[in-house]
Each structure stands twice: as C-alpha cells, then as structure tokens.
mmCIF file of C-alpha atoms in Angstrom:
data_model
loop_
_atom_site.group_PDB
_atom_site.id
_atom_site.type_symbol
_atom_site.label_atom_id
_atom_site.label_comp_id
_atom_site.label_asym_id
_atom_site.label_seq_id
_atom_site.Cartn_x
_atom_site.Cartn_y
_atom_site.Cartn_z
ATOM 1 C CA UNK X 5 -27.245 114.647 223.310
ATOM 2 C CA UNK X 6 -30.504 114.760 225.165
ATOM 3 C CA UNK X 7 -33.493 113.405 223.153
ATOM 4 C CA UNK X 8 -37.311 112.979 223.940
ATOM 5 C CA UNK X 9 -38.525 109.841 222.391
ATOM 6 C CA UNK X 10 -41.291 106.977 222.585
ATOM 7 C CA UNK X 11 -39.729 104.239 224.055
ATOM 8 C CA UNK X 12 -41.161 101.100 226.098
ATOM 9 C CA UNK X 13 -44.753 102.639 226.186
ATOM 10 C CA UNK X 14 -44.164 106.026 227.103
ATOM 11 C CA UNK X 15 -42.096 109.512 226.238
ATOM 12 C CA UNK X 16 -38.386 108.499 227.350
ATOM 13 C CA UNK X 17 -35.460 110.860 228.275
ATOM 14 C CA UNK X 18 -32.288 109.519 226.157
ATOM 15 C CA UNK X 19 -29.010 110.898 226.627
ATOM 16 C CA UNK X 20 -26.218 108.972 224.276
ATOM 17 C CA UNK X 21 -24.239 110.179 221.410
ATOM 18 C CA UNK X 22 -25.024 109.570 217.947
ATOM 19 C CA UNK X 23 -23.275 106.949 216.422
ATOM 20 C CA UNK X 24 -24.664 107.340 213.045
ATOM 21 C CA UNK X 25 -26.283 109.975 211.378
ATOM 22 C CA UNK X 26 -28.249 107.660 208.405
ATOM 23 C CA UNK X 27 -30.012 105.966 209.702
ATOM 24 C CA UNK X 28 -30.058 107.593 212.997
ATOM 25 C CA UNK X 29 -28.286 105.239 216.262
ATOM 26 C CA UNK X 30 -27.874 106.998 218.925
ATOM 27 C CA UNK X 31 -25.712 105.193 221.789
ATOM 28 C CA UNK X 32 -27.743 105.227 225.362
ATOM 29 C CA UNK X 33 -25.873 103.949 228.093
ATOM 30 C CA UNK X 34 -25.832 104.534 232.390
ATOM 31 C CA UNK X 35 -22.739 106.186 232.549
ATOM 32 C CA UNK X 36 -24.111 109.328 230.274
ATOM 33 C CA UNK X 37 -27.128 109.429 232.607
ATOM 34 C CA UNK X 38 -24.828 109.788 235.382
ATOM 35 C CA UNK X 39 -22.653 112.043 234.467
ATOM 36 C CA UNK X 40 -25.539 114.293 233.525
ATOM 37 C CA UNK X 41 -26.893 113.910 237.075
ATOM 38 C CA UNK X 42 -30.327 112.476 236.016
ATOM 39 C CA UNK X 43 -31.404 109.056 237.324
ATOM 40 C CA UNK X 44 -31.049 106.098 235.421
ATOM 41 C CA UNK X 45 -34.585 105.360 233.786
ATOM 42 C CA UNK X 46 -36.267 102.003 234.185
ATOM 43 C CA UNK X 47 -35.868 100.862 230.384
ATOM 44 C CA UNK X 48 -32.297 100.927 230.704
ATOM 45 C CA UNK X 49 -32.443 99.389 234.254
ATOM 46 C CA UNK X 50 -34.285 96.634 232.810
ATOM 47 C CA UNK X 51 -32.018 96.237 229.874
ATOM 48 C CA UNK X 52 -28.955 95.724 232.170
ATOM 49 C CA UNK X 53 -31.019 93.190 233.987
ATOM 50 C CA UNK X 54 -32.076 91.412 230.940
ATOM 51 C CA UNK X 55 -28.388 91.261 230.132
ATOM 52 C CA UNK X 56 -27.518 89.600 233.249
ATOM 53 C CA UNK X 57 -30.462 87.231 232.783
ATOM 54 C CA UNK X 58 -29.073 85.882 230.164
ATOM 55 C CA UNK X 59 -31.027 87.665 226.766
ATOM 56 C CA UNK X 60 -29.109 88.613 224.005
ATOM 57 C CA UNK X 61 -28.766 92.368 223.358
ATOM 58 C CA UNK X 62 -31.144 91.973 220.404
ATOM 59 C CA UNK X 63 -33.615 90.648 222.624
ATOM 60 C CA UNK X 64 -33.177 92.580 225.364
ATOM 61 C CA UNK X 65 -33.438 96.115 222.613
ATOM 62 C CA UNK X 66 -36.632 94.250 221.360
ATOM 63 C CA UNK X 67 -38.548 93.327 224.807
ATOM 64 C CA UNK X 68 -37.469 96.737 225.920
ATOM 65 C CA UNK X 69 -39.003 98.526 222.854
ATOM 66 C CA UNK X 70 -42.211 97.090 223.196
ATOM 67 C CA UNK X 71 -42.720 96.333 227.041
ATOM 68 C CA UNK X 72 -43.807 99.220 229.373
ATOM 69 C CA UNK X 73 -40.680 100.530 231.170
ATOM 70 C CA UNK X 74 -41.898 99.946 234.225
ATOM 71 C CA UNK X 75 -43.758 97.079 234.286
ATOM 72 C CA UNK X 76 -40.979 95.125 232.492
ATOM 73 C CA UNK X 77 -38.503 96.586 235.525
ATOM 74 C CA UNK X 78 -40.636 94.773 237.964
ATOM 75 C CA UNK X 79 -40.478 91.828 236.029
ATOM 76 C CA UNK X 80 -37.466 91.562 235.282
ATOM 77 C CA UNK X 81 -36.078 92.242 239.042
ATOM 78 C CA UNK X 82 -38.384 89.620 240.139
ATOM 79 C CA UNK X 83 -37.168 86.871 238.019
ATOM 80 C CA UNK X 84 -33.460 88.426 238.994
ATOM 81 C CA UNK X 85 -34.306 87.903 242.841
ATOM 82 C CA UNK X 86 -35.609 84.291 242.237
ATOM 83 C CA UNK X 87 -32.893 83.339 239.227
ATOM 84 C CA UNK X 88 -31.641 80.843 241.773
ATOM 85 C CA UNK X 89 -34.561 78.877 242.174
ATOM 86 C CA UNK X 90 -36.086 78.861 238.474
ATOM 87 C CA UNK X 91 -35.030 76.634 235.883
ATOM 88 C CA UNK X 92 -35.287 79.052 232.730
ATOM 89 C CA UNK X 93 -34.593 82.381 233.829
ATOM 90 C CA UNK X 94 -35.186 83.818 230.071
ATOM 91 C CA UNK X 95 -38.502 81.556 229.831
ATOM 92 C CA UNK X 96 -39.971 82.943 233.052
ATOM 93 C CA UNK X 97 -39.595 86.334 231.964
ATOM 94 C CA UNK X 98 -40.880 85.927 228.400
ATOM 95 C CA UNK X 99 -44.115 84.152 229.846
ATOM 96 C CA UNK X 100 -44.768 87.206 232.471
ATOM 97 C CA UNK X 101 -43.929 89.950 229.206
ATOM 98 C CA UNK X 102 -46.601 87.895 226.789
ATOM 99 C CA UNK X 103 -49.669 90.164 227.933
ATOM 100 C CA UNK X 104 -47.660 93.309 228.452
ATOM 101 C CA UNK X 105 -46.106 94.291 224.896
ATOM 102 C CA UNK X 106 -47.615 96.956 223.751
ATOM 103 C CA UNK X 107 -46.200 97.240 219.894
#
C-alpha cells in the first residue's frame, strides 16, 4: 500500500501494509521501499539509525514524528560517525533535536 502522509515535517511517501484497520497501523519498513524500486526516505533512514544508537522504538517513532526528516538524518549520522568518541550517544542526539521538533 502506497500512502501520502505528514510525517517528520513534511508530505511522506509510505509504503507498508496495514496491520490494523481500527485504528489504522500501517507497517513501513526498507525492504517494501525496495522492492518497490523507490529510495529509502530519510525518516526511515534515521529511524534505523536511531535504532542502532541505542533509542527505543518508541522513541525513535516519537523523535521521528516530530523532527524534520532531514534535518534529524544529518543528526543522527553525525552522532553515528562520532558514537565512538561521545559518552551518551542518545544524550547528544536529544540535545541537537531540542530546537528542531516541530509538533
């Protein structure tokens, strides 16, 4: 299912499957984007990495949500190429996201 919605501060391509009908979840994930041929979008991008950076899926749905896709990308690839060297990965990230959430 392809569906045009308003997602990290701007009108998002989602292709998933519904999971449920009431209330609506529909599933997003890379593969689907894939094998449709599109390019993965940044607000999924930046989920995965979010993921890796240790948030919680809840967070990383949340930040996501409410950060500009593309903005929160670049953050979240910058704390991913310097993970090494910072001490809270999670609390870097949150402190460069406070002026950028938009909801």
């Amino acid at each position: 299912m392809e569906w045009s919605w308003p997602f990290g501060g701007q009108e998002q391509l989602l292709i998933g499957v519904v999971e449920t009908n009431e209330p609506l979840v529909l599933r997003v994930h890379r593969s689907f984007y894939d094998e449709a041929g599109r390019q993965v979008p940044e607000f999924l991008r930046a989920y995965d990495g979010l993921l890796l950076l240790g948030f919680s899926a809840r967070q990383a749905r949340t930040l996501v949500q409410r950060t500009p896709s593309k903005a929160l990308l670049e953050v979240v690839v910058g704390a991913y190429r310097q993970k090494d060297e910072l001490h809270n990965p999670r609390t870097y990230v949150e402190k460069l996201l406070r002026p950028l959430k938009v909801a």
